[in-house]
Amino acid sequence: MDYKLYYWDLPFRANFILLMLEEVGAQYERRDASEIYPERSLKLHNPGMAPPYLYECKSETYFAQMPACLMHLGHQYDYLPRRAETLTLALKTILDCNDVLIEITNSNGQVMWEKGAWDSFRNSRLPDWMRVFEKTGLAHGLKGEGGFLLGSRISVADIATTALFGMLVYSFPELKSDLGENAPHIAALCQRVESRKAIQHFLERQREEYGRDYCGGQIERSLRKMIQ
Ligand SMILES: N[C@@H](CCC(=O)N[C@@H](CS)C(=O)NCC(=O)O)C(=O)O
């Protein structure tokens, strides 16, 4: 066993780490977040505030914060860009993804969506975010039908981008045209990454199990009410 991932019974932030573990063929098991959170989280050697927690068996170490977990796996499996600029952009891309997750869930569900706020998010911030990814890709690695976000080699940035937008448009098919219009190369990239063998098998199993579930809870219900 290489890793244990502690998270809720949902795709959301887990998928960033799960797609990576699948891509590199790591041996891992999923555990429920409640085994750590909240009681044990402060007692960990590297304490963390909230799930996901990634446990690395060989170093007997826990990591929290999705971007940190992904950067750690990127380092372990050689999925980080080599040049300083693109290495920094890989981290920035994962942080951008996490910001989008926070925005789309109104700060992880602190406030439920209302029509005016949702419409303005969907018509302004969300397309701007999509364009940020599109412009980054076009400047660094995406070309015509191929390439990756930050060069000719797959990196954690592609895994994160796919976990963000691939999952978003699968869970909310109504947003597919938003992505296609604002970030056509990113839409194509997500499809290519989702078709990589290990990831494809994983997503088929997951989508059979969870359907179109996204982040769960009242905030998912509020999001669905806005989008439908
Ligand atoms: N910045 C953290 C956010 C973690 C987070 O918000 N986790 C959610 C589930 S996705 C949770 O269960 N939060 C409980 C809490 O914040 O107490 C990360 O990226 O991992």
XYZ file of N, CA, C and O in Angstrom, residues 12 15-16 19-20 23 70 93-94 97 101 133 142 148-149 154-170 179 185-196 199-200 203 206-207 214:
204
model
N -15.610 15.668 -5.330
C -15.117 17.027 -5.079
C -13.592 17.145 -4.901
O -12.839 16.959 -5.852
N -11.121 14.112 -5.864
C -10.784 13.689 -7.221
C -9.453 14.231 -7.715
O -8.799 13.612 -8.551
N -9.041 15.361 -7.195
C -7.744 15.911 -7.609
C -6.643 14.914 -7.255
O -5.718 14.662 -8.027
N -7.333 11.222 -9.124
C -6.923 11.136 -10.541
C -5.411 10.969 -10.631
O -4.893 10.241 -11.478
N -4.709 11.663 -9.754
C -3.242 11.569 -9.749
C -2.796 10.167 -9.329
O -1.931 9.555 -9.968
N -3.510 7.855 -12.184
C -2.608 8.101 -13.332
C -1.258 7.417 -13.124
O -0.706 6.828 -14.044
N -1.258 17.338 -3.788
C -0.998 17.136 -5.216
C 0.454 17.488 -5.571
O 1.104 16.783 -6.360
N -1.695 26.959 -10.805
C -2.870 26.344 -11.433
C -3.686 25.563 -10.404
O -4.925 25.639 -10.375
N -3.005 24.819 -9.541
C -3.732 24.036 -8.531
C -4.425 24.983 -7.543
O -5.566 24.762 -7.136
N -7.440 26.300 -9.153
C -8.510 25.289 -9.089
C -9.195 25.346 -7.733
O -10.427 25.337 -7.631
N -13.108 26.112 -6.709
C -13.948 25.258 -5.853
C -14.578 26.087 -4.732
O -15.756 25.914 -4.404
N -7.408 29.712 -17.540
C -6.815 28.407 -17.858
C -6.504 28.314 -19.356
O -5.452 27.828 -19.757
N -0.609 24.017 -24.898
C -1.729 23.490 -25.675
C -1.645 23.977 -27.112
O -1.460 25.158 -27.352
N -0.087 19.724 -23.516
C -0.569 19.784 -22.131
C -0.523 21.229 -21.659
O 0.054 22.085 -22.333
N -1.101 21.476 -20.495
C -1.264 22.866 -20.054
C 0.059 23.620 -20.019
O 0.145 24.770 -20.440
N 2.781 15.681 -19.636
C 1.696 15.818 -18.650
C 2.286 16.195 -17.289
O 3.399 15.766 -16.948
N 1.549 17.006 -16.542
C 2.010 17.390 -15.200
C 0.807 17.459 -14.253
O -0.345 17.295 -14.679
N 1.104 17.715 -12.989
C 0.024 17.870 -12.007
C -0.990 18.928 -12.437
O -2.155 18.853 -12.055
N -0.548 19.896 -13.231
C -1.456 20.967 -13.654
C -2.578 20.405 -14.533
O -3.723 20.874 -14.465
N -2.253 19.402 -15.360
C -3.283 18.791 -16.220
C -4.246 17.957 -15.389
O -5.446 17.906 -15.660
N -3.690 17.286 -14.386
C -4.540 16.463 -13.512
C -5.513 17.386 -12.770
O -6.717 17.120 -12.697
N -4.994 18.494 -12.244
C -5.848 19.408 -11.483
C -6.898 20.057 -12.385
O -8.078 20.151 -12.025
N -6.464 20.507 -13.569
C -7.397 21.168 -14.494
C -8.532 20.215 -14.873
O -9.699 20.606 -14.944
N -8.174 18.956 -15.089
C -9.190 17.961 -15.457
C -10.089 17.636 -14.274
O -11.305 17.489 -14.426
N -9.482 17.545 -13.085
C -10.311 17.281 -11.898
C -11.287 18.437 -11.684
O -12.414 18.234 -11.231
N -10.873 19.642 -12.024
C -11.771 20.790 -11.860
C -12.848 20.819 -12.947
O -14.041 20.712 -12.672
N -12.431 20.985 -14.192
C -13.417 21.255 -15.246
C -14.057 19.980 -15.800
O -15.222 20.002 -16.199
N -13.313 18.890 -15.834
C -13.911 17.624 -16.278
C -15.037 17.237 -15.324
O -16.138 16.876 -15.737
N -14.727 17.330 -14.030
C -15.741 16.976 -13.016
C -16.912 17.965 -13.065
O -18.068 17.565 -12.950
N -16.614 19.256 -13.227
C -17.674 20.271 -13.233
C -18.679 20.010 -14.361
O -19.889 20.004 -14.141
N -18.165 19.785 -15.565
C -19.111 19.635 -16.682
C -19.768 18.259 -16.691
O -20.854 18.098 -17.241
N -19.123 17.284 -16.052
C -19.813 15.993 -15.933
C -20.948 16.120 -14.909
O -22.063 15.661 -15.150
N -17.869 26.072 -20.873
C -16.453 25.717 -21.006
C -16.046 25.700 -22.483
O -14.992 26.222 -22.853
N -9.830 24.770 -25.764
C -8.660 23.883 -25.661
C -8.618 23.178 -24.307
O -8.103 22.069 -24.193
N -9.145 23.841 -23.287
C -9.194 23.212 -21.959
C -10.247 22.098 -21.974
O -10.029 21.010 -21.415
N -11.366 22.342 -22.649
C -12.393 21.299 -22.754
C -11.797 20.063 -23.413
O -11.994 18.927 -22.952
N -11.024 20.293 -24.492
C -10.413 19.164 -25.201
C -9.346 18.484 -24.337
O -9.232 17.254 -24.316
N -8.569 19.291 -23.613
C -7.546 18.725 -22.717
C -8.202 17.810 -21.673
O -7.723 16.698 -21.410
N -9.295 18.280 -21.084
C -9.979 17.473 -20.057
C -10.413 16.138 -20.656
O -10.263 15.091 -20.021
N -10.919 16.191 -21.877
C -11.346 14.925 -22.509
C -10.165 14.000 -22.740
O -10.254 12.793 -22.531
N -9.042 14.583 -23.166
C -7.855 13.723 -23.405
C -7.367 13.108 -22.101
O -7.030 11.932 -22.061
N -7.330 13.910 -21.049
C -6.827 13.374 -19.772
C -7.823 12.352 -19.215
O -7.425 11.288 -18.719
N -9.117 12.638 -19.366
C -10.114 11.675 -18.869
C -10.085 10.370 -19.670
O -10.610 9.364 -19.216
N -9.508 10.415 -20.881
C -9.439 9.177 -21.675
C -8.160 8.391 -21.432
O -7.967 7.348 -22.054
N -7.259 8.887 -20.618
C -6.066 8.088 -20.307
C -6.533 6.846 -19.555
O -7.396 6.931 -18.694
N -7.213 6.553 -15.732
C -8.184 7.567 -15.305
C -9.571 7.217 -15.843
O -10.574 7.314 -15.136
N -9.613 6.771 -17.081
C -10.895 6.412 -17.679
C -11.574 5.277 -16.896
O -12.764 5.348 -16.582
N -12.830 6.669 -13.605
C -14.019 7.532 -13.729
C -15.264 6.721 -14.073
O -16.365 7.027 -13.605
N -16.327 5.273 -10.828
C -16.820 6.305 -9.917
C -18.182 6.833 -10.367
O -19.079 7.048 -9.557
N -18.331 7.039 -11.664
C -19.573 7.625 -12.159
C -20.731 6.638 -12.048
O -21.884 7.035 -11.907
N -21.491 15.911 -6.841
C -20.378 16.874 -6.947
C -19.789 17.131 -5.561
O -18.916 16.399 -5.116
